[in-house]
């Protein structure tokens, strides 16, 4: 199933309705989803506007799980209903107050799909690395998984520290609270010096 078919189905639009909306016949639309004919550029523009999907490549290919989640979030956001609700609370002085806020019917579902999408993207990235021709990449991933599966908490802590150093060390917001105690013990500074001495500059 190419993206166009999944998108139309996800938006609960009949194929005839989609075809009419962009000025083509239902048969032409059927030819597109059966991949008998390519979707012309101008029609892709129309489909993009109709569904509010900027990435036009999503109409043309078989979608990854994370891309399907993206489509669902777009649909839920576009069809969401908002209502104004009263909110009550107590301020710092102990006085009760009432204010108004906006309630989104689909917000929790969108948040759930978003969290699932992060897992899907990670799995997709891992599949690319595992299936790459670089055997060393496969071995390194295998070793990382081995460390996490072992019951040795010290090994896991060392790996997490090194990964944090490589990915987040230069974060402009400073050291994450989970790693503050290691910063106080100058762990990262010492690691900097060790790498410099060995000629490794990450």
mmCIF file of C-alpha atoms in Angstrom:
data_model
loop_
_atom_site.group_PDB
_atom_site.id
_atom_site.type_symbol
_atom_site.label_atom_id
_atom_site.label_comp_id
_atom_site.label_asym_id
_atom_site.label_seq_id
_atom_site.Cartn_x
_atom_site.Cartn_y
_atom_site.Cartn_z
ATOM 1 C CA UNK A 1 0.000 0.000 0.000
ATOM 2 C CA UNK A 2 1.483 3.326 -1.025
ATOM 3 C CA UNK A 3 1.139 6.398 1.135
ATOM 4 C CA UNK A 4 -1.695 7.939 -0.872
ATOM 5 C CA UNK A 5 -3.996 5.035 -0.085
ATOM 6 C CA UNK A 6 -3.052 4.992 3.599
ATOM 7 C CA UNK A 7 -3.545 8.751 3.843
ATOM 8 C CA UNK A 8 -6.982 8.677 2.230
ATOM 9 C CA UNK A 9 -8.029 5.787 4.473
ATOM 10 C CA UNK A 10 -6.671 7.496 7.593
ATOM 11 C CA UNK A 11 -8.597 10.682 6.768
ATOM 12 C CA UNK A 12 -11.751 8.582 6.199
ATOM 13 C CA UNK A 13 -12.128 9.980 2.696
ATOM 14 C CA UNK A 14 -13.646 7.941 -0.112
ATOM 15 C CA UNK A 15 -11.380 7.636 -3.128
ATOM 16 C CA UNK A 16 -14.073 9.229 -5.283
ATOM 17 C CA UNK A 17 -14.163 12.243 -2.955
ATOM 18 C CA UNK A 18 -10.392 12.682 -3.106
ATOM 19 C CA UNK A 19 -10.454 12.393 -6.898
ATOM 20 C CA UNK A 20 -13.221 14.983 -7.201
ATOM 21 C CA UNK A 21 -11.461 17.361 -4.804
ATOM 22 C CA UNK A 22 -8.384 17.556 -7.028
ATOM 23 C CA UNK A 23 -10.205 17.293 -10.365
ATOM 24 C CA UNK A 24 -9.312 13.800 -11.588
ATOM 25 C CA UNK A 25 -11.368 10.703 -12.278
ATOM 26 C CA UNK A 26 -11.787 7.896 -9.781
ATOM 27 C CA UNK A 27 -10.056 5.596 -12.279
ATOM 28 C CA UNK A 28 -7.007 7.874 -12.332
ATOM 29 C CA UNK A 29 -6.895 7.773 -8.549
ATOM 30 C CA UNK A 30 -7.160 3.963 -8.641
ATOM 31 C CA UNK A 31 -4.289 3.851 -11.117
ATOM 32 C CA UNK A 32 -2.194 5.908 -8.722
ATOM 33 C CA UNK A 33 -2.753 3.732 -5.676
ATOM 34 C CA UNK A 34 -2.227 0.567 -7.756
ATOM 35 C CA UNK A 35 1.016 2.177 -9.012
ATOM 36 C CA UNK A 36 -0.034 1.766 -12.638
ATOM 37 C CA UNK A 37 0.625 5.476 -13.182
ATOM 38 C CA UNK A 38 2.800 8.020 -11.421
ATOM 39 C CA UNK A 39 1.224 10.965 -9.651
ATOM 40 C CA UNK A 40 2.123 14.159 -11.581
ATOM 41 C CA UNK A 41 3.805 17.000 -9.722
ATOM 42 C CA UNK A 42 0.846 19.409 -9.897
ATOM 43 C CA UNK A 43 -1.476 16.731 -8.501
ATOM 44 C CA UNK A 44 0.965 16.096 -5.663
ATOM 45 C CA UNK A 45 0.742 19.793 -4.819
ATOM 46 C CA UNK A 46 -3.045 19.517 -4.695
ATOM 47 C CA UNK A 47 -2.922 16.407 -2.510
ATOM 48 C CA UNK A 48 -0.465 18.130 -0.199
ATOM 49 C CA UNK A 49 -2.841 21.065 0.245
ATOM 50 C CA UNK A 50 -5.919 18.853 0.570
ATOM 51 C CA UNK A 51 -4.513 16.770 3.422
ATOM 52 C CA UNK A 52 -2.158 19.338 4.946
ATOM 53 C CA UNK A 53 0.864 17.083 4.441
ATOM 54 C CA UNK A 54 3.974 19.011 3.378
ATOM 55 C CA UNK A 55 6.248 16.048 2.648
ATOM 56 C CA UNK A 56 4.993 15.002 -0.779
ATOM 57 C CA UNK A 57 7.143 11.866 -0.860
ATOM 58 C CA UNK A 58 4.754 10.340 1.693
ATOM 59 C CA UNK A 59 2.113 10.015 -1.029
ATOM 60 C CA UNK A 60 4.397 8.031 -3.309
ATOM 61 C CA UNK A 61 5.914 5.212 -1.293
ATOM 62 C CA UNK A 62 5.159 2.436 1.147
ATOM 63 C CA UNK A 63 5.230 4.107 4.530
ATOM 64 C CA UNK A 64 7.372 3.235 7.510
ATOM 65 C CA UNK A 65 5.560 2.788 10.859
ATOM 66 C CA UNK A 66 6.847 6.183 12.067
ATOM 67 C CA UNK A 67 5.528 7.850 8.902
ATOM 68 C CA UNK A 68 2.114 6.264 9.409
ATOM 69 C CA UNK A 69 2.111 7.671 12.932
ATOM 70 C CA UNK A 70 2.968 11.092 11.497
ATOM 71 C CA UNK A 71 -0.049 10.883 9.178
ATOM 72 C CA UNK A 72 -2.335 9.910 12.047
ATOM 73 C CA UNK A 73 -1.122 12.844 14.154
ATOM 74 C CA UNK A 74 -1.751 15.247 11.279
ATOM 75 C CA UNK A 75 -5.268 13.870 10.876
ATOM 76 C CA UNK A 76 -6.028 14.050 14.612
ATOM 77 C CA UNK A 77 -4.665 17.586 14.843
ATOM 78 C CA UNK A 78 -6.623 18.815 11.834
ATOM 79 C CA UNK A 79 -9.887 17.230 12.976
ATOM 80 C CA UNK A 80 -9.484 18.059 16.648
ATOM 81 C CA UNK A 81 -12.238 19.858 18.495
ATOM 82 C CA UNK A 82 -11.495 22.435 21.156
ATOM 83 C CA UNK A 83 -13.764 23.733 23.835
ATOM 84 C CA UNK A 84 -13.413 26.406 26.458
ATOM 85 C CA UNK A 85 -13.551 25.102 30.022
ATOM 86 C CA UNK A 86 -13.441 26.671 33.466
ATOM 87 C CA UNK A 87 -10.403 25.968 35.615
ATOM 88 C CA UNK A 88 -10.301 26.612 39.340
ATOM 89 C CA UNK A 89 -7.354 26.716 41.689
ATOM 90 C CA UNK A 90 -5.702 28.396 44.647
ATOM 91 C CA UNK A 91 -3.023 31.075 44.225
ATOM 92 C CA UNK A 92 0.104 31.616 46.341
ATOM 93 C CA UNK A 93 -1.835 33.827 48.768
ATOM 94 C CA UNK A 94 -4.417 31.103 49.364
ATOM 95 C CA UNK A 95 -7.196 32.761 47.382
ATOM 96 C CA UNK A 96 -9.371 30.623 45.176
ATOM 97 C CA UNK A 97 -9.570 31.700 41.529
ATOM 98 C CA UNK A 98 -11.384 30.700 38.347
ATOM 99 C CA UNK A 99 -10.023 31.066 34.847
ATOM 100 C CA UNK A 100 -10.773 29.649 31.418
ATOM 101 C CA UNK A 101 -8.711 27.271 29.328
ATOM 102 C CA UNK A 102 -8.982 25.348 26.077
ATOM 103 C CA UNK A 103 -9.536 21.590 26.089
ATOM 104 C CA UNK A 104 -8.357 19.525 23.142
ATOM 105 C CA UNK A 105 -10.286 16.292 22.581
ATOM 106 C CA UNK A 106 -7.431 14.594 20.731
ATOM 107 C CA UNK A 107 -4.456 15.911 22.725
ATOM 108 C CA UNK A 108 -3.839 12.792 24.814
ATOM 109 C CA UNK A 109 -4.140 10.509 21.798
ATOM 110 C CA UNK A 110 -1.707 12.669 19.803
ATOM 111 C CA UNK A 111 0.747 12.635 22.724
ATOM 112 C CA UNK A 112 0.486 8.842 22.950
ATOM 113 C CA UNK A 113 1.108 8.385 19.207
ATOM 114 C CA UNK A 114 4.031 10.814 19.403
ATOM 115 C CA UNK A 115 5.692 8.740 22.142
ATOM 116 C CA UNK A 116 5.113 5.542 20.151
ATOM 117 C CA UNK A 117 6.533 7.226 17.062
ATOM 118 C CA UNK A 118 9.817 7.904 18.884
ATOM 119 C CA UNK A 119 10.132 4.149 19.515
ATOM 120 C CA UNK A 120 9.280 3.373 15.887
ATOM 121 C CA UNK A 121 11.934 5.782 14.623
ATOM 122 C CA UNK A 122 14.551 4.265 16.911
ATOM 123 C CA UNK A 123 13.717 0.757 15.679
ATOM 124 C CA UNK A 124 13.888 1.959 12.064
ATOM 125 C CA UNK A 125 17.295 3.549 12.668
ATOM 126 C CA UNK A 126 18.559 0.366 14.303
ATOM 127 C CA UNK A 127 17.329 -1.733 11.376
ATOM 128 C CA UNK A 128 19.314 0.445 8.986
ATOM 129 C CA UNK A 129 22.466 0.045 11.084
ATOM 130 C CA UNK A 130 21.994 -3.701 11.653
ATOM 131 C CA UNK A 131 21.424 -4.315 7.944
ATOM 132 C CA UNK A 132 24.310 -2.123 6.805
ATOM 133 C CA UNK A 133 27.317 -3.744 5.180
ATOM 134 C CA UNK A 134 29.609 -2.443 7.908
ATOM 135 C CA UNK A 135 30.201 -5.462 10.097
ATOM 136 C CA UNK A 136 31.889 -3.372 12.806
ATOM 137 C CA UNK A 137 28.700 -1.317 13.326
ATOM 138 C CA UNK A 138 26.747 -4.524 13.926
ATOM 139 C CA UNK A 139 29.358 -5.712 16.425
ATOM 140 C CA UNK A 140 29.289 -2.425 18.373
ATOM 141 C CA UNK A 141 25.486 -2.490 18.609
ATOM 142 C CA UNK A 142 25.644 -6.092 19.749
ATOM 143 C CA UNK A 143 28.125 -5.148 22.470
ATOM 144 C CA UNK A 144 25.997 -2.218 23.693
ATOM 145 C CA UNK A 145 22.976 -4.525 23.975
ATOM 146 C CA UNK A 146 25.075 -7.109 25.805
ATOM 147 C CA UNK A 147 26.081 -4.532 28.429
ATOM 148 C CA UNK A 148 22.449 -3.475 28.950
ATOM 149 C CA UNK A 149 21.286 -7.066 29.274
ATOM 150 C CA UNK A 150 23.894 -7.948 31.879
ATOM 151 C CA UNK A 151 23.066 -7.486 35.560
ATOM 152 C CA UNK A 152 26.256 -5.501 36.176
ATOM 153 C CA UNK A 153 25.090 -2.006 37.142
ATOM 154 C CA UNK A 154 28.624 -0.586 37.136
ATOM 155 C CA UNK A 155 29.178 -1.580 33.504
ATOM 156 C CA UNK A 156 25.872 -0.029 32.569
ATOM 157 C CA UNK A 157 26.748 3.176 34.451
ATOM 158 C CA UNK A 158 30.114 3.447 32.670
ATOM 159 C CA UNK A 159 28.483 2.964 29.275
ATOM 160 C CA UNK A 160 25.815 5.558 30.042
ATOM 161 C CA UNK A 161 28.453 8.066 31.171
ATOM 162 C CA UNK A 162 30.486 7.626 28.008
ATOM 163 C CA UNK A 163 27.386 7.873 25.822
ATOM 164 C CA UNK A 164 26.299 10.994 27.689
ATOM 165 C CA UNK A 165 29.752 12.490 27.173
ATOM 166 C CA UNK A 166 29.688 11.771 23.423
ATOM 167 C CA UNK A 167 26.116 12.950 22.780
ATOM 168 C CA UNK A 168 25.344 15.642 25.368
ATOM 169 C CA UNK A 169 28.647 16.884 26.782
ATOM 170 C CA UNK A 170 28.550 20.151 24.831
ATOM 171 C CA UNK A 171 24.903 20.857 25.613
ATOM 172 C CA UNK A 172 24.534 24.623 26.093
ATOM 173 C CA UNK A 173 22.058 24.040 28.947
ATOM 174 C CA UNK A 174 24.713 22.435 31.125
ATOM 175 C CA UNK A 175 25.025 18.983 32.669
ATOM 176 C CA UNK A 176 21.865 16.965 33.189
ATOM 177 C CA UNK A 177 20.987 16.587 36.912
ATOM 178 C CA UNK A 178 21.402 12.795 36.650
ATOM 179 C CA UNK A 179 25.091 13.330 35.878
ATOM 180 C CA UNK A 180 25.815 16.330 38.106
ATOM 181 C CA UNK A 181 27.615 14.235 40.748
ATOM 182 C CA UNK A 182 30.058 12.987 38.114
ATOM 183 C CA UNK A 183 30.663 16.544 36.950
ATOM 184 C CA UNK A 184 31.476 17.513 40.547
ATOM 185 C CA UNK A 185 34.016 14.690 40.682
ATOM 186 C CA UNK A 186 35.525 16.053 37.444
ATOM 187 C CA UNK A 187 34.802 12.815 35.569
ATOM 188 C CA UNK A 188 34.207 14.516 32.238
ATOM 189 C CA UNK A 189 37.201 16.816 32.640
ATOM 190 C CA UNK A 190 39.427 13.815 33.327
ATOM 191 C CA UNK A 191 37.926 11.971 30.362
ATOM 192 C CA UNK A 192 38.697 15.019 28.192
ATOM 193 C CA UNK A 193 42.334 14.895 29.280
ATOM 194 C CA UNK A 194 42.594 11.138 28.779
ATOM 195 C CA UNK A 195 41.239 11.372 25.246
ATOM 196 C CA UNK A 196 43.520 14.276 24.472
ATOM 197 C CA UNK A 197 46.528 12.293 25.707
ATOM 198 C CA UNK A 198 45.599 9.333 23.528
ATOM 199 C CA UNK A 199 45.036 11.542 20.484
ATOM 200 C CA UNK A 200 41.301 10.911 20.265
ATOM 201 C CA UNK A 201 39.174 14.000 19.705
ATOM 202 C CA UNK A 202 35.464 13.127 19.667
#
